Amino acid sequence: MTAEALATPRLIDADALIAEMGARARVVAKILAVAPTGAKAAALRAAAAELRAQAPAILAANARDMDAGKTAGLSSAMLDRLRLDEGRLAAIADAVEDVAGLADPVGREIDRATRPNGMELSRVRVPLGVVGIIYESRPNVTADAAALGLMSGNAVILRGGSEAVNSNRAIHAAMAAGLEASGLPADAVQLVPVQDRAAVGALLRAQGLVDIIIPRGGKGLVARVQDEARVPVLAHLDGINHLYIDAAADPAKAVELAVNAKMRRTGVCGATETILIDRAYPAPLAIVDALIAAGCEVRGDKGVAALSAHVETATAGDWDTEYLDAIVSIALVDGLDGALAHIDAHSSRHTDAIVTEDKTAAERFLAEVDSAIVMHNASTQFADGGEFGLGAEIGIATGRLHARGPVALEGLTTYKWLVRGTGQARP
């Protein structure tokens, strides 16, 4: 596509553009579905090398996005998601390389059985096909999605947000160069070359070309995708995550985990947004003071507000807010039952955690909280595919169908039945 065409996106026929990209992706998907593990791994290692080699160009592109974001008034959380530096870019390249070393799910046998008539049945993992990914802010998704899609045998069509347009293009160029250098088609990972919103609509309508859409972004994006999509959607909703401090929590663990879960990085979806404290817990003020000292604004219910003059009174909306900022809501609850009731009413089913030394309470919490990720004595900031040993992630799926939690290689596959007979005819 010419520079002139990119400069005038409204003149582009979005449906024709996506149809062309989808047709190319379907051709490549057939190649990737049977590509040897070694070939896919070699391509990802080459892509990681290109990311490192092209680091100056990628960081320069990101600097342009950051300048534009500041001018546009992006929030500090959005700017944090957008920002790349040498360390973050090195981590992106490392993640791509890590995916190359993971076990290939394609062709893996799930189970096998022999029927009384002698037929042998097995289920094996196969790629989804063509995966469309629509995302905002985070340029690392460009590399993560490309790596996971390729290793799981899928062709990927990426549509990143306008705030990261330069970063996404630079990262995609490096990934494509690595694929081509290793002998795999660059069309394995395509980036929609325009930011026109019509292209998103066209991607959502691409029945027969795209097999699944994965949105990764805020409420507005996910709502639009779910409302307009004519292809299946693997949704990632808000991260309204809870940390419950049980009466039997170790005070030192409680303070450390509360501060880490909220403040390590406030703009990630695994950040804790609400802390629940058992009324019987002996040191709630220490948790409040530690958060305030770390630079966090605390909004509390009446019981928490009475603990410190520095606590703002929470409103009803606070319990259903994903702040993605240095703000936390805190409530006192009546034991484990009170915590479970609050979480059931307000959790987005992303990640919820308990801090306690009472193993019975911990096991009940793990069993009864219906979220994609449920933790005991660990920071919710660990809600990440890399930390789960998955190499990277497309996102955290909060629904119930197909995949749940960090979506990585296995989550980008489905299965088919293989039946091997010796001439059996059904009577």
XYZ file of C-alpha atoms in Angstrom:
427
model
C 0.000 0.000 0.000
C 1.375 3.382 -0.971
C 2.254 6.178 1.418
C -0.364 8.325 -0.336
C -3.051 5.744 0.364
C -2.043 5.522 4.012
C -2.276 9.291 4.294
C -5.912 9.271 3.109
C -7.478 6.316 4.948
C -11.072 7.465 4.402
C -10.669 6.788 0.666
C -9.837 3.133 1.329
C -12.500 0.469 0.844
C -12.198 -1.198 4.251
C -14.187 -4.284 3.259
C -11.994 -4.831 0.197
C -8.838 -4.310 2.252
C -9.843 -6.843 4.918
C -11.084 -9.289 2.286
C -7.684 -9.156 0.595
C -5.818 -9.595 3.873
C -8.149 -12.394 4.944
C -7.706 -14.269 1.688
C -3.928 -14.110 2.053
C -4.187 -15.215 5.662
C -6.266 -18.273 4.743
C -3.627 -19.373 2.253
C -0.892 -19.005 4.841
C -2.962 -20.696 7.567
C -2.905 -23.936 5.568
C 0.894 -23.753 5.419
C 1.268 -22.995 9.117
C -1.122 -25.771 10.159
C 1.381 -28.378 8.961
C 4.619 -26.438 9.483
C 7.218 -28.385 11.495
C 7.826 -27.236 15.053
C 11.468 -26.533 14.229
C 10.568 -24.218 11.375
C 8.190 -22.205 13.533
C 10.704 -21.993 16.376
C 13.475 -20.895 14.013
C 11.242 -18.158 12.609
C 10.495 -16.830 16.090
C 14.171 -16.818 17.043
C 14.911 -14.884 13.874
C 12.095 -12.449 14.715
C 13.503 -11.953 18.225
C 16.896 -11.199 16.696
C 15.310 -8.620 14.389
C 13.549 -6.951 17.332
C 16.914 -6.541 19.025
C 18.650 -5.388 15.864
C 15.949 -2.842 15.082
C 15.673 -1.557 18.657
C 16.771 2.025 17.823
C 14.099 2.364 15.120
C 11.413 0.806 17.352
C 12.243 3.082 20.298
C 12.273 6.129 18.020
C 8.836 5.165 16.718
C 7.595 4.717 20.277
C 8.942 8.139 21.226
C 6.772 9.661 18.482
C 3.739 7.827 19.864
C 4.524 8.982 23.397
C 4.816 12.610 22.284
C 1.505 12.360 20.433
C -0.113 10.672 23.429
C 0.979 13.412 25.802
C -0.308 16.056 23.398
C -3.622 14.197 23.143
C -3.916 14.076 26.940
C -3.679 10.319 27.426
C -3.897 9.262 31.070
C -0.783 8.238 32.976
C -2.002 4.634 32.906
C -2.406 4.706 29.124
C 1.010 6.295 28.692
C 2.558 3.630 30.914
C 1.014 0.914 28.747
C 2.295 2.642 25.641
C 5.834 3.387 26.775
C 8.784 1.316 25.605
C 12.361 1.566 26.804
C 15.396 -0.618 26.288
C 14.390 -2.932 29.142
C 10.805 -3.374 28.000
C 11.831 -3.940 24.401
C 14.420 -6.499 25.488
C 11.682 -8.253 27.468
C 9.464 -8.319 24.356
C 12.244 -9.964 22.333
C 12.922 -12.410 25.162
C 9.227 -13.334 25.277
C 9.204 -14.081 21.547
C 12.258 -16.282 22.026
C 10.630 -17.981 25.022
C 7.608 -18.906 22.898
C 9.972 -20.577 20.424
C 11.088 -22.901 23.204
C 7.605 -23.946 24.315
C 6.011 -27.279 23.489
C 4.112 -27.144 20.205
C 0.427 -27.894 20.862
C -0.422 -28.663 17.222
C -0.922 -32.378 16.671
C -0.814 -33.165 20.394
C -3.126 -36.067 21.255
C -5.656 -35.168 23.940
C -7.092 -38.643 24.442
C -7.582 -41.976 22.683
C -10.112 -44.803 22.919
C -10.934 -48.055 21.119
C -14.593 -48.801 20.503
C -16.042 -52.315 20.910
C -16.171 -52.642 17.108
C -12.423 -52.051 16.885
C -12.471 -48.437 15.650
C -9.753 -46.297 17.192
C -10.785 -42.730 18.104
C -8.465 -39.922 19.114
C -8.687 -36.172 19.588
C -5.753 -34.019 18.493
C -5.088 -30.295 18.755
C -5.298 -28.214 15.593
C -4.957 -24.451 14.980
C -8.005 -22.199 15.047
C -7.074 -20.922 11.573
C -7.099 -17.145 11.093
C -7.133 -15.097 14.290
C -8.076 -11.407 14.284
C -6.756 -9.393 17.230
C -7.972 -5.866 17.956
C -6.079 -4.083 20.710
C -5.257 -0.745 22.254
C -2.233 0.994 23.748
C 0.217 -1.838 24.316
C 2.710 -2.289 21.474
C 4.022 -5.489 23.084
C 0.779 -7.173 21.982
C 1.996 -6.890 18.378
C 4.952 -9.173 19.128
C 3.181 -11.422 21.650
C 0.233 -12.078 19.353
C 2.483 -12.686 16.365
C 4.639 -15.155 18.285
C 1.784 -17.083 19.874
C -0.211 -17.159 16.646
C 2.708 -18.497 14.641
C 3.768 -21.153 17.150
C 0.184 -22.419 17.427
C -0.064 -22.675 13.622
C -2.437 -19.732 13.101
C -2.305 -16.827 10.675
C -2.851 -13.544 12.520
C -4.397 -10.247 11.458
C -3.565 -7.446 13.892
C -5.345 -4.134 14.283
C -3.641 -1.968 16.897
C -4.827 1.310 18.370
C -4.007 4.650 16.811
C -2.115 5.769 19.933
C 0.562 3.108 19.224
C 0.505 3.214 15.423
C 4.206 3.970 14.915
C 5.358 1.473 17.532
C 3.145 -1.271 16.120
C 4.378 -0.730 12.581
C 8.019 -0.822 13.669
C 7.577 -3.996 15.722
C 5.577 -5.656 12.946
C 8.263 -4.802 10.411
C 10.895 -6.481 12.582
C 8.727 -9.578 13.087
C 7.975 -9.844 9.353
C 11.674 -9.534 8.517
C 12.452 -12.396 10.872
C 9.793 -14.629 9.319
C 10.981 -13.936 5.788
C 14.610 -14.546 6.733
C 13.679 -17.957 8.103
C 11.646 -19.001 5.088
C 8.115 -18.648 6.444
C 5.684 -16.276 4.682
C 5.475 -12.765 6.110
C 1.687 -12.955 5.625
C 1.623 -15.234 8.677
C 1.360 -11.975 10.631
C -0.397 -9.043 8.966
C -0.963 -5.599 10.450
C -3.958 -3.620 9.195
C -2.201 -0.657 7.534
C -4.850 1.985 8.278
C -6.395 3.375 11.467
C -9.824 4.031 9.976
C -12.477 2.620 12.326
C -14.200 1.157 9.264
C -11.403 -1.398 9.096
C -12.392 -2.676 12.531
C -15.978 -3.109 11.369
C -14.827 -4.933 8.256
C -12.702 -7.287 10.357
C -15.664 -8.021 12.636
C -17.785 -8.884 9.595
C -15.182 -11.123 7.938
C -17.131 -14.371 8.110
C -15.436 -17.171 6.251
C -12.100 -15.371 6.371
C -11.517 -14.876 10.106
C -12.190 -17.737 12.532
C -12.099 -15.844 15.830
C -11.724 -12.265 17.072
C -9.845 -11.445 20.265
C -10.340 -7.895 21.594
C -7.816 -6.521 24.066
C -8.663 -3.119 25.431
C -11.159 -1.105 27.421
C -14.893 -1.474 27.890
C -15.742 0.526 24.790
C -13.664 -1.650 22.493
C -14.877 -4.934 23.949
C -18.507 -3.780 23.865
C -18.233 -2.768 20.216
C -16.628 -6.070 19.268
C -19.276 -8.093 21.078
C -22.104 -6.020 19.588
C -20.897 -6.038 15.975
C -18.923 -9.242 15.494
C -20.286 -11.873 13.135
C -17.461 -14.245 13.976
C -16.802 -15.865 17.381
C -15.266 -13.613 20.048
C -12.891 -14.539 22.863
C -13.511 -11.674 25.279
C -11.236 -10.092 27.844
C -13.303 -7.921 30.185
C -12.286 -5.517 32.970
C -9.780 -6.465 35.618
C -11.827 -5.531 38.691
C -9.621 -7.660 40.903
C -9.925 -8.186 44.656
C -7.429 -8.913 47.408
C -9.096 -10.254 50.559
C -7.163 -9.918 53.835
C -8.488 -12.672 56.077
C -8.491 -12.474 59.887
C -5.778 -15.139 59.869
C -3.509 -13.263 57.429
C 0.126 -12.748 58.329
C 0.392 -8.948 58.836
C 3.727 -8.627 57.034
C 2.437 -10.597 54.028
C -0.790 -8.603 54.040
C 1.003 -5.244 53.784
C 3.535 -6.415 51.193
C 0.956 -8.092 48.968
C -1.523 -5.205 49.208
C 1.094 -2.669 48.100
C 2.530 -4.902 45.375
C -0.854 -6.010 44.021
C -1.991 -2.395 43.673
C 1.150 -0.361 43.051
C 3.749 -2.488 41.198
C 2.171 -1.385 37.913
C -1.196 0.297 38.238
C -2.019 0.200 34.516
C -2.003 -3.581 34.015
C -5.141 -5.706 34.041
C -3.804 -7.796 36.946
C -3.634 -4.828 39.321
C -5.824 -5.097 42.399
C -8.601 -2.500 42.404
C -10.458 -3.411 45.624
C -9.054 -4.648 48.933
C -11.402 -6.372 51.348
C -10.343 -6.626 54.999
C -11.963 -8.894 57.571
C -13.343 -6.817 60.433
C -11.537 -9.228 62.761
C -8.144 -8.540 61.148
C -6.051 -6.784 63.824
C -4.089 -4.229 61.762
C -6.153 -2.674 58.953
C -4.615 0.788 59.440
C -1.136 -0.553 58.612
C -2.423 -1.593 55.186
C -4.059 1.785 54.593
C -0.967 3.692 55.725
C 1.365 1.579 53.565
C -0.706 2.229 50.463
C -0.883 5.960 51.127
C 2.873 6.054 51.746
C 3.359 4.334 48.363
C 1.455 7.169 46.663
C -1.945 5.494 46.391
C -5.241 7.298 46.868
C -7.471 5.260 49.186
C -11.238 5.322 48.939
C -12.934 3.466 51.769
C -16.287 2.539 53.194
C -17.342 4.122 56.492
C -15.289 1.726 58.570
C -12.110 2.351 56.577
C -12.698 6.103 56.346
C -12.859 6.188 60.153
C -9.333 4.767 60.355
C -7.554 7.717 58.735
C -8.250 11.307 57.790
C -6.393 10.622 54.528
C -9.062 8.206 53.271
C -11.709 9.484 50.854
C -15.223 8.096 51.268
C -15.993 5.573 48.544
C -19.081 5.886 46.366
C -21.210 3.012 45.120
C -19.461 3.207 41.754
C -16.015 2.635 43.236
C -16.720 -1.054 43.840
C -17.289 -1.565 40.096
C -14.397 0.539 38.777
C -11.189 -0.594 37.119
C -9.031 2.396 38.011
C -5.821 1.414 36.185
C -4.296 4.151 38.323
C -2.888 4.727 41.811
C -6.355 4.521 43.382
C -7.789 1.667 45.430
C -11.127 1.060 47.128
C -11.092 -0.694 50.528
C -13.985 -2.178 52.479
C -14.309 -3.971 55.793
C -16.266 -7.224 55.478
C -17.740 -9.774 57.845
C -15.299 -12.616 57.414
C -14.919 -14.960 54.485
C -18.661 -15.028 53.807
C -18.715 -11.246 53.489
C -15.717 -11.286 51.156
C -17.242 -13.979 48.953
C -20.536 -12.057 48.745
C -18.761 -8.814 47.781
C -16.629 -10.532 45.161
C -19.635 -12.325 43.704
C -21.428 -8.990 43.360
C -18.561 -6.894 41.975
C -15.799 -9.059 40.489
C -15.255 -9.062 36.718
C -14.171 -12.740 37.034
C -10.575 -11.877 36.112
C -8.355 -12.397 39.191
C -9.166 -12.528 42.898
C -6.865 -13.414 45.808
C -6.925 -14.248 49.516
C -4.195 -13.590 52.069
C -4.452 -16.006 54.986
C -2.597 -18.633 56.992
C -5.852 -20.562 57.488
C -5.665 -23.390 54.943
C -9.350 -24.220 55.307
C -10.346 -20.634 54.501
C -7.892 -20.570 51.601
C -9.231 -23.764 50.045
C -12.808 -22.552 50.397
C -11.895 -19.267 48.700
C -10.124 -21.110 45.865
C -13.137 -23.391 45.383
C -15.940 -20.839 45.641
C -14.616 -17.756 43.823
C -15.695 -18.092 40.194
C -12.927 -16.196 38.426
C -10.482 -17.131 35.692
C -7.600 -16.869 38.168
C -7.940 -17.397 41.932
C -4.902 -16.982 44.196
C -3.765 -17.689 47.747
C -0.973 -15.636 49.349
C 0.225 -14.196 46.050
C -0.026 -10.817 44.333
C -2.660 -10.433 41.639
C 0.101 -8.868 39.522
C 1.163 -12.444 38.693
C -1.918 -12.699 36.434
C 0.207 -12.863 33.322
C 0.946 -15.526 30.726
C 4.696 -15.122 31.072
C 4.516 -15.589 34.838
C 2.381 -18.707 34.284
C 5.109 -20.234 32.135
C 3.186 -19.693 28.905
C 5.853 -17.513 27.296
C 3.421 -14.682 26.556
C -0.316 -14.166 26.286
C -2.945 -12.808 23.958
C -4.946 -11.684 26.985
C -6.818 -12.946 30.033
C -10.095 -14.547 28.958
C -12.795 -13.962 31.560
C -15.590 -15.966 29.936
C -16.321 -19.666 30.248
C -16.120 -20.987 26.704
C -13.083 -22.350 24.857
C -10.323 -20.785 26.975
C -10.101 -19.098 30.365
C -7.354 -17.146 32.083
C -4.112 -16.356 30.220
C -4.660 -17.315 26.573
C -1.476 -18.641 25.012
C -0.583 -21.525 22.685
C -3.154 -24.063 23.820
C -5.870 -21.403 23.948
C -5.255 -20.685 20.260
C -6.032 -24.260 19.253
C -9.129 -26.378 19.029
C -9.301 -30.105 18.315
C -10.563 -32.569 15.779
C -11.531 -36.237 16.031
C -9.521 -38.826 14.155
C -11.196 -42.166 13.503
C -9.151 -45.152 12.288
C -11.077 -48.196 11.165
C -10.493 -51.500 9.446
C -13.616 -51.521 7.293
C -16.351 -51.124 9.919
C -19.846 -50.419 8.506
C -22.591 -49.255 10.833
C -25.403 -51.818 11.155
